[in-house]
Structures are given as structure tokens and as C-alpha cells.
Short mmCIF file of C-alpha atoms in Angstrom, two decimals:
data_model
loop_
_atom_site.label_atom_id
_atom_site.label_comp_id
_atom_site.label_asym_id
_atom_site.label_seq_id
_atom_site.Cartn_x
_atom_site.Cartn_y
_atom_site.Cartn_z
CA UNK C 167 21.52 17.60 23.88
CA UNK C 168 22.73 14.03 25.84
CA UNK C 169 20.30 13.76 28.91
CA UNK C 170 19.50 10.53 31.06
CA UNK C 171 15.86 10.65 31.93
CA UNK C 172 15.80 7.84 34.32
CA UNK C 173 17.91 8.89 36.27
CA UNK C 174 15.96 11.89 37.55
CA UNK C 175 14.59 10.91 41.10
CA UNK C 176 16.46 11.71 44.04
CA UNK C 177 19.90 13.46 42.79
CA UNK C 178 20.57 15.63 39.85
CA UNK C 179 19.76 13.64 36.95
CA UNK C 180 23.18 13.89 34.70
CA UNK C 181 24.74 16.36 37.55
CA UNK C 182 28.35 15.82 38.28
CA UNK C 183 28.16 16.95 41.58
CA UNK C 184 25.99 14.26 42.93
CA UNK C 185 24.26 16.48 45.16
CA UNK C 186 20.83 15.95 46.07
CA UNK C 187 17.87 17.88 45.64
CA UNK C 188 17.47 21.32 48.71
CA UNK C 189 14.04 22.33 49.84
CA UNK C 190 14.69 25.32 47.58
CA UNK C 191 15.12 23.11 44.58
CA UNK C 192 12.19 21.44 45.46
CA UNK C 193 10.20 23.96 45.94
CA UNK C 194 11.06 25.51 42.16
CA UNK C 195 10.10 22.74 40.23
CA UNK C 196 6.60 22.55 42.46
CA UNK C 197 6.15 25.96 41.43
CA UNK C 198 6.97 25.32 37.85
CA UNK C 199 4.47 22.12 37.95
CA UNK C 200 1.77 24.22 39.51
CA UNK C 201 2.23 27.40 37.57
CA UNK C 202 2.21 25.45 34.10
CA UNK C 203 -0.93 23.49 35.05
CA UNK C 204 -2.40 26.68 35.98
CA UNK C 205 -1.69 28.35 32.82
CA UNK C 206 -3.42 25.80 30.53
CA UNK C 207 -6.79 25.61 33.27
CA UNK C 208 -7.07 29.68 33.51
CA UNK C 209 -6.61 30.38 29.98
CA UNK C 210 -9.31 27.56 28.94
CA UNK C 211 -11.47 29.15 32.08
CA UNK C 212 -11.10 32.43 30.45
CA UNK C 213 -12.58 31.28 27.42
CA UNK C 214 -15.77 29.63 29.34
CA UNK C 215 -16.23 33.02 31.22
CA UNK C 216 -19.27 35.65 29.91
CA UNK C 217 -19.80 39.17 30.59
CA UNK C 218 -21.46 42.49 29.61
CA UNK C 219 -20.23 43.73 26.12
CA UNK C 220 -19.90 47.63 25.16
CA UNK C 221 -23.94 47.33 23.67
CA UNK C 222 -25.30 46.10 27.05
CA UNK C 223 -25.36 41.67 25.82
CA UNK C 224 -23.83 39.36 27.48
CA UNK C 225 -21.30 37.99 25.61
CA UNK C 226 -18.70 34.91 25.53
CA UNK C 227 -15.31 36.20 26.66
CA UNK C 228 -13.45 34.31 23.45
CA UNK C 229 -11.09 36.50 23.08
CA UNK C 230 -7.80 33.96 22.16
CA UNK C 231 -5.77 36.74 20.45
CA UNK C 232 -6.13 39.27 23.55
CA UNK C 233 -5.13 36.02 25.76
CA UNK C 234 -1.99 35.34 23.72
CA UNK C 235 -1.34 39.63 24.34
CA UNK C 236 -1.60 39.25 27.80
CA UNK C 237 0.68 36.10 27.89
CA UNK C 238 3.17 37.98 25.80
CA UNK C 239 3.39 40.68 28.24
CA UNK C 240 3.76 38.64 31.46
CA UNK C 241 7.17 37.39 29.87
CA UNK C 242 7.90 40.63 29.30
CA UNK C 243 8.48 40.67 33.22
CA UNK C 244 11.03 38.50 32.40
CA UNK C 245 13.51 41.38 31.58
CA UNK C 246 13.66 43.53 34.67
CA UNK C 247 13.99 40.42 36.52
CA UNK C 248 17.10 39.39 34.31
CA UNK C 249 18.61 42.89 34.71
CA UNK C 250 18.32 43.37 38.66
CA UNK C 251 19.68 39.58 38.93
CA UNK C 252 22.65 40.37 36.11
CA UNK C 253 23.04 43.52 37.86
CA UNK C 254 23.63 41.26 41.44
CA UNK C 255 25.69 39.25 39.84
CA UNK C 256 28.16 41.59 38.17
CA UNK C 257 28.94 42.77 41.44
CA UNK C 258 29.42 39.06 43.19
CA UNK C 259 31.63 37.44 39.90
CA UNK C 260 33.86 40.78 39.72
CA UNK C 261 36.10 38.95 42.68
CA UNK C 262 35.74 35.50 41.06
CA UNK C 263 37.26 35.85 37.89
CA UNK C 264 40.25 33.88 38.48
CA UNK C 265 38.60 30.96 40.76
CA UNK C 266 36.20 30.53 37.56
CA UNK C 267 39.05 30.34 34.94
CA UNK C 268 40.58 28.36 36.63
CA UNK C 269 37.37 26.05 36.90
CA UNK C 270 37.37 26.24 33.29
CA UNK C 271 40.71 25.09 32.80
CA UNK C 272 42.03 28.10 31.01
CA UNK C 273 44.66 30.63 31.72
CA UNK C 274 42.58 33.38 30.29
CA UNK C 275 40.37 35.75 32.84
CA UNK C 276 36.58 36.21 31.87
CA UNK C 277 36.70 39.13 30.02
CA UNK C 278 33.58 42.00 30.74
CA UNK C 279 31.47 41.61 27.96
CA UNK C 280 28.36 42.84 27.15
CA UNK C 281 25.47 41.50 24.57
CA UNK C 282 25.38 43.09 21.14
CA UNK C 283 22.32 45.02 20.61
CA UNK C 284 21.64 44.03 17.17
CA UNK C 285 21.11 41.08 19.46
CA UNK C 286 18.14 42.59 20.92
CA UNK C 287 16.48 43.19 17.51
CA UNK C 288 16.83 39.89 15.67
CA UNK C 289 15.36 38.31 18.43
CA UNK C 290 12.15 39.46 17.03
CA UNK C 291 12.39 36.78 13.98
CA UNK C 292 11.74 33.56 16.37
CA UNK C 293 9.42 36.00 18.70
CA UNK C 294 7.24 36.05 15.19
CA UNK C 295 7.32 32.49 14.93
CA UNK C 296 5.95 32.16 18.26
CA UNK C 297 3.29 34.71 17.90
CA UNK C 298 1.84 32.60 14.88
CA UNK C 299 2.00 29.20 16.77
CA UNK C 300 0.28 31.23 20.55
CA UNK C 301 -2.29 32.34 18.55
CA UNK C 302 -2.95 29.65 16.36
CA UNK C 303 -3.14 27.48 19.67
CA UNK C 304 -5.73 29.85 21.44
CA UNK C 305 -8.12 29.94 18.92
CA UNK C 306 -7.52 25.39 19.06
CA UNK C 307 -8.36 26.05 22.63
CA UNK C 308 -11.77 27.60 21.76
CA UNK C 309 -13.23 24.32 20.44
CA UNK C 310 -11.88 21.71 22.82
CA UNK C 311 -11.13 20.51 26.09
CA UNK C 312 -7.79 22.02 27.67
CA UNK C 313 -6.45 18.43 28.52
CA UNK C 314 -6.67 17.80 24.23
CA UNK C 315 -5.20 21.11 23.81
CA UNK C 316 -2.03 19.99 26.50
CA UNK C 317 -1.61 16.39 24.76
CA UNK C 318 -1.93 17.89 21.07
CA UNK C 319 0.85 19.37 21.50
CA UNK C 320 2.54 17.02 21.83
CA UNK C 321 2.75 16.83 17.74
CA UNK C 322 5.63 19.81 18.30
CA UNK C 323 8.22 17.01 19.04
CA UNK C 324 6.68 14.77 15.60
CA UNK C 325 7.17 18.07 13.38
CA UNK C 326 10.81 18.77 15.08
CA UNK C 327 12.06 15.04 14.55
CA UNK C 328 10.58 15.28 11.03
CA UNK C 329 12.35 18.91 10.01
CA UNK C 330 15.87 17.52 11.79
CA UNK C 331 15.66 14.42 9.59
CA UNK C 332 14.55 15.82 6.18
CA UNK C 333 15.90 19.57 6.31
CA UNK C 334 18.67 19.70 8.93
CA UNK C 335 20.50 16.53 7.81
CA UNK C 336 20.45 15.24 11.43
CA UNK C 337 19.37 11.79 10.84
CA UNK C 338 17.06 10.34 13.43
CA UNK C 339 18.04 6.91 14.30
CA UNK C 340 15.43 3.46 14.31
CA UNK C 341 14.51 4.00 18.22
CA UNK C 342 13.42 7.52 17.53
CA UNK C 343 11.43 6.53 14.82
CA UNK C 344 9.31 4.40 16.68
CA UNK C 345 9.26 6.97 19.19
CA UNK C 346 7.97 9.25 16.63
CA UNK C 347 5.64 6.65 15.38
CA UNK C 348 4.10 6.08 19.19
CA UNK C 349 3.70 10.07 19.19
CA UNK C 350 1.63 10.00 15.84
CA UNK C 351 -0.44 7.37 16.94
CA UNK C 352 -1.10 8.73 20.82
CA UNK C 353 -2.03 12.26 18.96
CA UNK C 354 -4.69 10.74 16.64
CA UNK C 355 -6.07 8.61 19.32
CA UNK C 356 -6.51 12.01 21.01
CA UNK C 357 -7.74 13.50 18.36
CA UNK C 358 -10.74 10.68 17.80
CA UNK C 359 -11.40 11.56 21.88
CA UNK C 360 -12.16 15.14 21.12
CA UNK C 361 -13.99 14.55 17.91
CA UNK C 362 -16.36 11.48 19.26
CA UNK C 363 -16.44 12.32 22.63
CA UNK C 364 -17.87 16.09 21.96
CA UNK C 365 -20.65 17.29 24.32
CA UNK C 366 -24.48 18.14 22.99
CA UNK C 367 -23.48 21.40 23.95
CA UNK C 368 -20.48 21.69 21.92
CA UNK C 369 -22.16 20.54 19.21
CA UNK C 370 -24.88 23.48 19.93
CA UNK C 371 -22.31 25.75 19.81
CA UNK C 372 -21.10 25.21 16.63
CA UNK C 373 -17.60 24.28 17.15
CA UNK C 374 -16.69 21.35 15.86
CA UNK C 375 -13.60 20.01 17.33
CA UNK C 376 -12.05 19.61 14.28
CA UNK C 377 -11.59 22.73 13.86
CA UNK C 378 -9.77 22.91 16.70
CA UNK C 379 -7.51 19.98 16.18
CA UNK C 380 -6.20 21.06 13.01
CA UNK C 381 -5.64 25.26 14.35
CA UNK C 382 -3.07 23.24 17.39
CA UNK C 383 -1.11 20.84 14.86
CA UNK C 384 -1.18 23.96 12.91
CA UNK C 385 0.42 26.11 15.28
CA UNK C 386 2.75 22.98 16.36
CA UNK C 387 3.75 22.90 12.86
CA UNK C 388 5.03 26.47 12.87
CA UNK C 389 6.98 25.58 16.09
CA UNK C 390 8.73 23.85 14.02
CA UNK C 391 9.47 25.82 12.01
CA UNK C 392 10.43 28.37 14.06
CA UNK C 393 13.17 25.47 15.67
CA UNK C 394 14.00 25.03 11.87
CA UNK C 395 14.92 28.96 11.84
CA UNK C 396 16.90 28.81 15.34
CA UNK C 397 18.70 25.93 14.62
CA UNK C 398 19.77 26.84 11.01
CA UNK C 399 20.52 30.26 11.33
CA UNK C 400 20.41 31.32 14.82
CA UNK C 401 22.32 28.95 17.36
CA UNK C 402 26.12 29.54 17.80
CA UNK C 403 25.50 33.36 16.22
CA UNK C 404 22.95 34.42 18.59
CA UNK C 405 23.95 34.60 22.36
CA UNK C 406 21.50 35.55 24.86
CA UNK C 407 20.86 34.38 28.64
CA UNK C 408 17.12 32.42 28.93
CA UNK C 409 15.68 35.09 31.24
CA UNK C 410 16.50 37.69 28.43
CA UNK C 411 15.55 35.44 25.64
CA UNK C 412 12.43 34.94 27.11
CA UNK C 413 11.53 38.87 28.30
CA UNK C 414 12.66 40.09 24.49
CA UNK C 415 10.54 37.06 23.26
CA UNK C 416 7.25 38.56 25.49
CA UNK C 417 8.54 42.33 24.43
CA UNK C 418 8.73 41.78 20.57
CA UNK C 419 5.24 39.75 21.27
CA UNK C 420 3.72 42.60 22.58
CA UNK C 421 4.75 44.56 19.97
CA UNK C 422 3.76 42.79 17.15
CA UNK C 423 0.80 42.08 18.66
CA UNK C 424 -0.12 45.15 19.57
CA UNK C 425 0.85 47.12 16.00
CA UNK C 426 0.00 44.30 13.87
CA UNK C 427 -2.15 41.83 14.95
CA UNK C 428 -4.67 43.91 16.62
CA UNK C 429 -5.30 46.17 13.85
CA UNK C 430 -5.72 43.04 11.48
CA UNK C 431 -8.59 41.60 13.87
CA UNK C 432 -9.79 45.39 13.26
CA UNK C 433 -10.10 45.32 10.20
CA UNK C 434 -11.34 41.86 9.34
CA UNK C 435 -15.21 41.08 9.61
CA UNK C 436 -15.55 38.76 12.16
CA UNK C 437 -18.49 37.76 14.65
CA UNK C 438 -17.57 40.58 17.59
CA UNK C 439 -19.62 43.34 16.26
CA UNK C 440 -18.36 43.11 12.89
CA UNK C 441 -14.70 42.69 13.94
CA UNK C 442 -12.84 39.16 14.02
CA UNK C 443 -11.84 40.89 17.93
CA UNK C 444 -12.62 44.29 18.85
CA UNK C 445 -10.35 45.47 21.52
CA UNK C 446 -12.64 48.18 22.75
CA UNK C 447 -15.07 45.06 23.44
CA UNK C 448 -12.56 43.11 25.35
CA UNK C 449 -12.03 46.00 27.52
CA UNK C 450 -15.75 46.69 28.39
CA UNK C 451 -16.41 42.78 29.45
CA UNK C 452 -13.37 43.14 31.46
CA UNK C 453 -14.71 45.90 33.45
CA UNK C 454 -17.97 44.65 34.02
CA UNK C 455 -16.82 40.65 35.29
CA UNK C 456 -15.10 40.59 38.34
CA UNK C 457 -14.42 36.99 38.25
CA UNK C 458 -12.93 37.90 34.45
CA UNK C 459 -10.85 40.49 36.24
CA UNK C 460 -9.53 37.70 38.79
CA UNK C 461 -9.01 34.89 36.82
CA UNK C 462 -7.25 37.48 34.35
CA UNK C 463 -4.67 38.33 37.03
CA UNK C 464 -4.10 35.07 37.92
CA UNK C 465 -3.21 33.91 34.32
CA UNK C 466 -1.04 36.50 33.96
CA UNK C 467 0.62 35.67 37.17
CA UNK C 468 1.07 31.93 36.41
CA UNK C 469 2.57 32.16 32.76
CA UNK C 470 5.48 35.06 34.53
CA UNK C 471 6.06 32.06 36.60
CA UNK C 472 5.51 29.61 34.68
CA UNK C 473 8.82 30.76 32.35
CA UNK C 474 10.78 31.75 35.18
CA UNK C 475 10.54 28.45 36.98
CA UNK C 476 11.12 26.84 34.04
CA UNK C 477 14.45 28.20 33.10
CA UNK C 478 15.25 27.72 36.94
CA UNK C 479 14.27 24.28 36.84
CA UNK C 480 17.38 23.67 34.21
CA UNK C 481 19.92 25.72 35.79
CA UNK C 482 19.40 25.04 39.89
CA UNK C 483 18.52 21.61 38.90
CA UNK C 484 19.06 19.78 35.46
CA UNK C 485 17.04 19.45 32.18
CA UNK C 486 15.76 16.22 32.84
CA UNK C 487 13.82 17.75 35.60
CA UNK C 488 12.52 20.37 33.09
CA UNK C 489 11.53 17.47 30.64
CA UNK C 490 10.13 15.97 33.83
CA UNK C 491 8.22 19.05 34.41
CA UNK C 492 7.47 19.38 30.78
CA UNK C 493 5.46 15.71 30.38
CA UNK C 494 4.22 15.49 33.67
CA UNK C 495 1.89 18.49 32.77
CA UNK C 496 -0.64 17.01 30.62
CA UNK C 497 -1.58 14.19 33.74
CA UNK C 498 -1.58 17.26 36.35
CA UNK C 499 -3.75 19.79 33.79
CA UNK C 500 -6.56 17.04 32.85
CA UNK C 501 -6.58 15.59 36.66
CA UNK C 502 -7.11 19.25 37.90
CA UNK C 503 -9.50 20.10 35.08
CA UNK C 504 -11.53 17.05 36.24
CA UNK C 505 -11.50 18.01 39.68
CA UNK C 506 -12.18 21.60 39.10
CA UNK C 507 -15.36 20.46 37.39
CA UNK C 508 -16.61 17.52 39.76
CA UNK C 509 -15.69 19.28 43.24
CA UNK C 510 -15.08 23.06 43.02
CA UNK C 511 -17.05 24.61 39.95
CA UNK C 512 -19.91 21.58 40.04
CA UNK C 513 -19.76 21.55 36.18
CA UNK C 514 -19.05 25.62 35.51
CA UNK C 515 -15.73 24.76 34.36
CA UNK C 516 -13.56 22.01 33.82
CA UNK C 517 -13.90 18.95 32.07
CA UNK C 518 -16.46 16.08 32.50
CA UNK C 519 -15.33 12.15 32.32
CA UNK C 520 -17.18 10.48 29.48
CA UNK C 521 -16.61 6.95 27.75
CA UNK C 522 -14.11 8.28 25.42
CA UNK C 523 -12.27 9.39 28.03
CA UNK C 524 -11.06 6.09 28.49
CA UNK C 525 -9.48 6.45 25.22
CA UNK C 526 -8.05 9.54 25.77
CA UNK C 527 -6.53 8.12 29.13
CA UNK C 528 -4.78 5.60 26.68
CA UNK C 529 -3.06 7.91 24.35
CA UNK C 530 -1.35 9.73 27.00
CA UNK C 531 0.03 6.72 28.48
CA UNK C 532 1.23 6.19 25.04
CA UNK C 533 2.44 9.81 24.63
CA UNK C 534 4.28 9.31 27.66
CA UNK C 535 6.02 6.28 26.67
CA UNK C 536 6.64 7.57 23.03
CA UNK C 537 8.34 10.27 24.36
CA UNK C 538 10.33 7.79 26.23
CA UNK C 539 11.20 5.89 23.60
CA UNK C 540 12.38 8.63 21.44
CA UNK C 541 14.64 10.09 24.21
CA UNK C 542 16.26 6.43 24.96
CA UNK C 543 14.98 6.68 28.39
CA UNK C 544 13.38 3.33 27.58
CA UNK C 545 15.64 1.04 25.61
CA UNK C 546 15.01 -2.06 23.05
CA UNK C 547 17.66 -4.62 22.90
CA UNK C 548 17.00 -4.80 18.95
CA UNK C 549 18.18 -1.02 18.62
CA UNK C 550 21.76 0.83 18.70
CA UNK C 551 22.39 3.45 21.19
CA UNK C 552 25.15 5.76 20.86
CA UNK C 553 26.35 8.24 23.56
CA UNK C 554 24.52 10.55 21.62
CA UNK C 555 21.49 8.79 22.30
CA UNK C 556 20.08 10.47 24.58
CA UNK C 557 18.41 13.52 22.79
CA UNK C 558 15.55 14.34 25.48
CA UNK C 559 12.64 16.06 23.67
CA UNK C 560 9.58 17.56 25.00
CA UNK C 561 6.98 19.85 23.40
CA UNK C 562 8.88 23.01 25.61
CA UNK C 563 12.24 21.88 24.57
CA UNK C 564 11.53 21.43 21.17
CA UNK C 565 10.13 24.90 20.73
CA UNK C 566 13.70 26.82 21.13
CA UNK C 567 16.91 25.42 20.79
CA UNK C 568 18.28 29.04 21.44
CA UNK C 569 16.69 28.56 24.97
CA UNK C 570 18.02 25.35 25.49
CA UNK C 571 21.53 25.23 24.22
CA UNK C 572 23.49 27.33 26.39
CA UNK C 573 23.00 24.85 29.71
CA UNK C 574 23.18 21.64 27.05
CA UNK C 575 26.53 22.35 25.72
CA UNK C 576 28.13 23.32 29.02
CA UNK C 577 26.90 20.37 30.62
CA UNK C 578 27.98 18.46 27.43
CA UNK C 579 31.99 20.10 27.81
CA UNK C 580 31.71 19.44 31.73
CA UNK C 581 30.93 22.62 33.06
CA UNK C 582 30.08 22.42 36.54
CA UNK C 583 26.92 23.13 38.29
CA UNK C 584 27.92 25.80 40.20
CA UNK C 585 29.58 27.19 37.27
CA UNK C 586 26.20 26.85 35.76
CA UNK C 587 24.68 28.61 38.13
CA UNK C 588 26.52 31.40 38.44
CA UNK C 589 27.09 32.32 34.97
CA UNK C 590 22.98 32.14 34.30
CA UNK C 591 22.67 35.48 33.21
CA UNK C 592 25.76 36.28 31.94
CA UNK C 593 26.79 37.20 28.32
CA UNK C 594 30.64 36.60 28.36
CA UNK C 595 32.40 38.09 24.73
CA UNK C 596 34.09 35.22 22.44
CA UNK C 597 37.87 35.07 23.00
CA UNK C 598 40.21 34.89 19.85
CA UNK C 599 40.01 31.68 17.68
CA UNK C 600 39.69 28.04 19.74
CA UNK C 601 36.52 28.89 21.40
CA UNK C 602 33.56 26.95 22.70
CA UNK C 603 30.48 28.76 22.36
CA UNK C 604 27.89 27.54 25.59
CA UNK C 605 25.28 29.58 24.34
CA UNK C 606 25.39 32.14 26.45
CA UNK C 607 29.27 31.73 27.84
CA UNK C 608 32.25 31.58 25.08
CA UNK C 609 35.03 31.06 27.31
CA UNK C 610 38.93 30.06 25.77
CA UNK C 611 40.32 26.26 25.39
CA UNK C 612 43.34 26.94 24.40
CA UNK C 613 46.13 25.45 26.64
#
């Protein structure tokens, strides 16, 4: 991917069509901001919340592998969305054909294709991948703050540089190495913040932080991986619009979840009544909290928006606004989670400022700028920079290159926006040899 982060402020960072940013525009990146802050601060206030339990107790609602369920199935709604908007636009592109070809600079019409369905199923292989990582991160979540939890993972792009370098053969160059080395040292700076700067009643609790630490790195570690898998054997086979990729993502989720996962947490002892999470429990405490009930909704609300605005961020606007979007998260989740706890909840939830804070305050500014560094946003005079610098990496982007790849490599071959946006949920068949796969669009460039 070849993005110019600086250049994202008034126009279309990287667009060709120099046009500037609509209320409409606008308006879906706010929602994107505010949805993906929301996600982080209802999911940690979900685990803070107690209830009733099936014996009659009340009970902490810590329930992280029901919460990654739930976020599963919101981007499930993903798919009907996908197929009522591909449906639309079927009908408007049917008398475009030839404008668009000839866009494209090819002679050949678009021919009506439609997605393989062993497509369908080995989208389940990353959706496993995923799973792990979701889960691994909402039990993190359990023993620390939610603004660690958002700058931890941070350590997604660290793994991802590593695993290009060392098992992809795509060498990372001296400025990204620092970059990565800025990253490292941000993330243990806010690791020391959660460890040192734990509450009494933390402590009380019994969960030590560093538990929690090493469960996030863990599950940034297998998104990794699970880039490792997409990028190796995946990307340039596998062609899928986002909206679709992320519904079958949430729909595999579910599944697995539900079949799988659930009956494990059955099965294995564990500290809710003698399960590691009974299900039967999670339903009771449910029924008997309305503020569960509401806070429930509304984190299942903000993650369907959350991934919706997201992949409308890149395709109405560009990707730097989604890497934008991406980094700008951890200031907006810890700044709400601090007011949320000093001026709404008067310490029910949120997050209190303590000494170490100060430290923590540092390591984002140098997660921030790490990240800059490794995406040549900010440049050294003692480094080279290529075209190719520009490689834009955020802990979203570096999840999925399947999800990111289609609108990279059209704007990389010069495909316009309006193209873009147009063609956002269309699967187009490869034509004959001499084709340029955009991820989603494989259009003919032969002359």
C-alpha cells in the first residue's frame, strides 16, 4: 500500500480528484471516530457491570467470550447490508458498462460476474484467526484499563513488520525499523503504566495486570499471524468486497463460537459455577440488569457501525483517513474514559488519572510518532525513501490485508474515485490472461 499521511487535512489525502471533503464525508468518519471509541468504553463498561446470577448472587458480568459472540454477530449485519446495496447497484451499473470501460482504459465491457462460493467457505480460515486474537483480547480487557487495552495493541503493527521481514521476504527498510523500534518501546512504557500504576482495588481483585498484558500481545501476535495466512495464501486468490468480508468474517465467528467455543467454556472448570463461562448464567444476569441490557444494545450497535464506517471511511474518502481514524482512537477512548469517570459515572466507570498516568500519556505520544515514522509520514534526512515508502500501517490495517487490498491496488493503478466508489461491492470475474486483480475488481489491460 503507497499512502501520504500528511497530506490528510482538508482534501482527499492521495485522491486524484482533488475534491474536498462533503458534509456527508464528514459526517462518516465522525461516526466511525465515535462508534470505535464507543466500542472499546462499552465493552470495558460491560465488564465493570454486576447483576443477579441463575442462584440468586450477585455476580461480576465478566463474561469476555460472550462479548466477543455478540461482537461477532453485529458484523454479521454486515451481509444484508452488502446484499441490498449490491442489489442497488446492479441495477444503477447495468447502463454504465461502457462509460466505466472506458474509464478503465480497456475495450472490454465489465462482464456479470458473480463470487465463487467456495469463496464463502474459506473465508472461515482468517475468521478463526480472528476469533483467537477477539477473545484473547477480551479476557486482556478483564485486568486493565481500556485506554492500555487500545494502545497495546498497538504491538499488531510490531508483529506484522516482524512476520513481513523474516517470513514474507518483504524487507523492511532502516526508517521502519526505527519506527518499529519507537512502537516496542511506547508498548512497554505502557505496559510499566498498567503494571505500577494498578489500583488497591485491582490488586484486591486478584488480577494482576500482567496477566492481562501478555493475553493482548498474545492475541496481537495471532493477528499476525492471521496477516501471515492472508498475505501468503489468500490475497490475489481470494476476492471478496469489504462489506462481505466483514459480514462472512462476523457469520463464521458466530459459528465457531457458538459450536465450538461455547461448549469448550462448558466443559472446562472454571470460576462461573464450575464452568470457565456458563451461558445459561450469562443469560440470567442479562435479564435481571437493565443497565446490562442497555449498555448491551449499545455495544452491539457501535461495533455494526463501527465496521461499516470504517470500510466507508476508505472508499467515500481515502485510507489515510481510515489510518487517521485508526490512531486517533486511543487519544479519543482514554480522554472519554477519563471523562466518563470524573463527570458522568463519578468513579462507577471509567478510568481515574494517577501519577503513572503521566507515563502512559508519554508512550502514546510516542506510539503516535512511531507509527509515523514507520509509515514515512515523518521523514529523516539520514534515511532513503522510495516511492514505495509510504506503507501506512495501523493496528486495523494490519489485521487484514484481504480487507485492505482491493481499494490499495486500484488507487495504486489509478483507478478513480468515483470508480472506487461505485464498484464497492462489486465482484467483477477475471478476464483472460493480462489481468490486474484490485481485490475485489479484475478488469482487462490489454490494449
Amino acid at each position: 500500500p503507497t499512502r501520504d499521511f500528511v497530506k490528510a487535512s482538508g482534501v482527499m489525502g492521495g485522491s486524484r480528484s482533488g475534491k474536498k471533503c462533503s458534509g456527508t464525508d464528514i459526517s462518516v468518519f465522525m461516526v466511525g471516530l465515535i462508534s470505535g471509541t464507543g466500542c472499546s468504553l462499552t465493552s470495558k463498561m460491560l465488564l465493570s457491570c454486576t447483576s443477579i446470577g441463575k442462584t440468586g448472587a450477585t455476580e461480576a458480568f465478566e463474561f469476555p467470550l460472550f462479548q466477543s459472540w455478540v461482537m461477532f454477530l453485529a458484523m454479521t449485519c454486515a451481509l444484508p447490508v452488502h446484499f441490498i446495496y449490491e442489489w442497488y447497484q446492479r441495477r444503477a451499473i447495468s447502463e454504465e458498462r461502457a462509460s466505466l470501460a472506458q474509464s478503465l482504459n480497456t475495450p472490454a465491457q465489465f462482464p456479470k460476474g458473480r463470487m465463487p462460493v467456495w469463496t464463502y467457505f474459506v473465508l472461515a480460515i482468517p475468521s478463526c484467526f480472528d476469533l483467537v486474537a477477539t477473545v484473547l483480547c477480551m479476557f486482556g480487557l478483564m485486568y486493565i484499563s481500556v485506554s492500555i487495552y487500545q494502545l497495546l495493541r498497538g504491538a499488531c503493527i510490531v508483529f506484522v513488520a516482524l512476520m513481513k521481514h523474516y517470513f514474507l521476504g518483504d524487507r523492511q527498510k532502516g526508517f521502519q525499523w526505527m519506527g518499529v523500534g519507537l512502537l516496542a518501546l511506547a508498548i512497554a512504557m505502557v505496559g510499566l503504566t498498567s503494571v505500577y500504576g494498578a489500583s488497591e482495588e485491582t490488586a484486591a481483585n486478584g488480577k494482576n495486570p500482567v496477566v492481562g498484558i501478555v493475553l493482548i500481545l498474545s492475541g496481537a501476535f495471532v493477528q499476525s499471524l492471521q496477516y501471515v495466512f492472508e498475505e501468503k495464501m489468500m490475497t490475489g486468490v481470494v476476492s471478496a468486497p469489504p462489506l462481505l468480508l466483514v459480514g462472512m468474517e462476523g457469520l463464521w465467528g458466530t459459528v465457531i463460537c457458538t459450536c465450538v467455543l461455547y461448549p469448550i467454556a462448558w466443559l472446562l472448570p472454571g470460576h462461573d459455577h464450575g464452568h470457565m463461562e456458563d451461558p445459561f448464567n450469562t443469560i440470567a444476569m442479562i435479564q435481571n440488569s437493565t443497565t446490562i441490557k442497555h449498555i448491551l444494545v449499545w455495544y452491539f450497535v457501535l461495533i455494526f457501525l463501527y465496521n461499516s464506517s470504517g470500510v466507508l471511511v476508505t472508499y467515500l474518502l481515502n485510507s489515510v483517513w481510515h489510518a487517521i481514524l485508526d490512531n486517533f482512537r486511543p487519544i479519543t477512548v482514554w480522554g472519554a474514559d477519563l471523562f466518563i469517570f470524573y463527570a458522568i459515572s463519578k468513579g462507577t466507570f471509567g478510568e481515574e488519572w494517577n501519577k503513572w498516568s503521566y507515563l502512559e500519556l508519554a508512550g502514546l505520544g510516542i506510539l503516535l510518532f512511531g507509527t509515523a515514522v514507520y509509515n514515512a509520514s515523518f521523514r529523516f534526512s539520514c534515511f532513503t525513501y522510495d516511492h514505495g515508502s509510504a506503507v501506512m500501517a495501523t493496528p486495523m490495517m494490519a489485521r487484514s490485508p484481504l480487507l485492505t487490498s482491493a481499494m490499495e491496488h486500484a488507487r495504486a493503478q489509478g483507478l478513480s474515485d468515483d470508480l472506487r466508489q461505485k464498484m464497492v461491492t462489486q465482484y467483477v470475474a477475471p478476464q483472460q490472461q493480462y489481468a490486474t486483480q484490485y481485490g475485489f475488481i479484475s478488469v482487462s489491460t490489454q490494449q
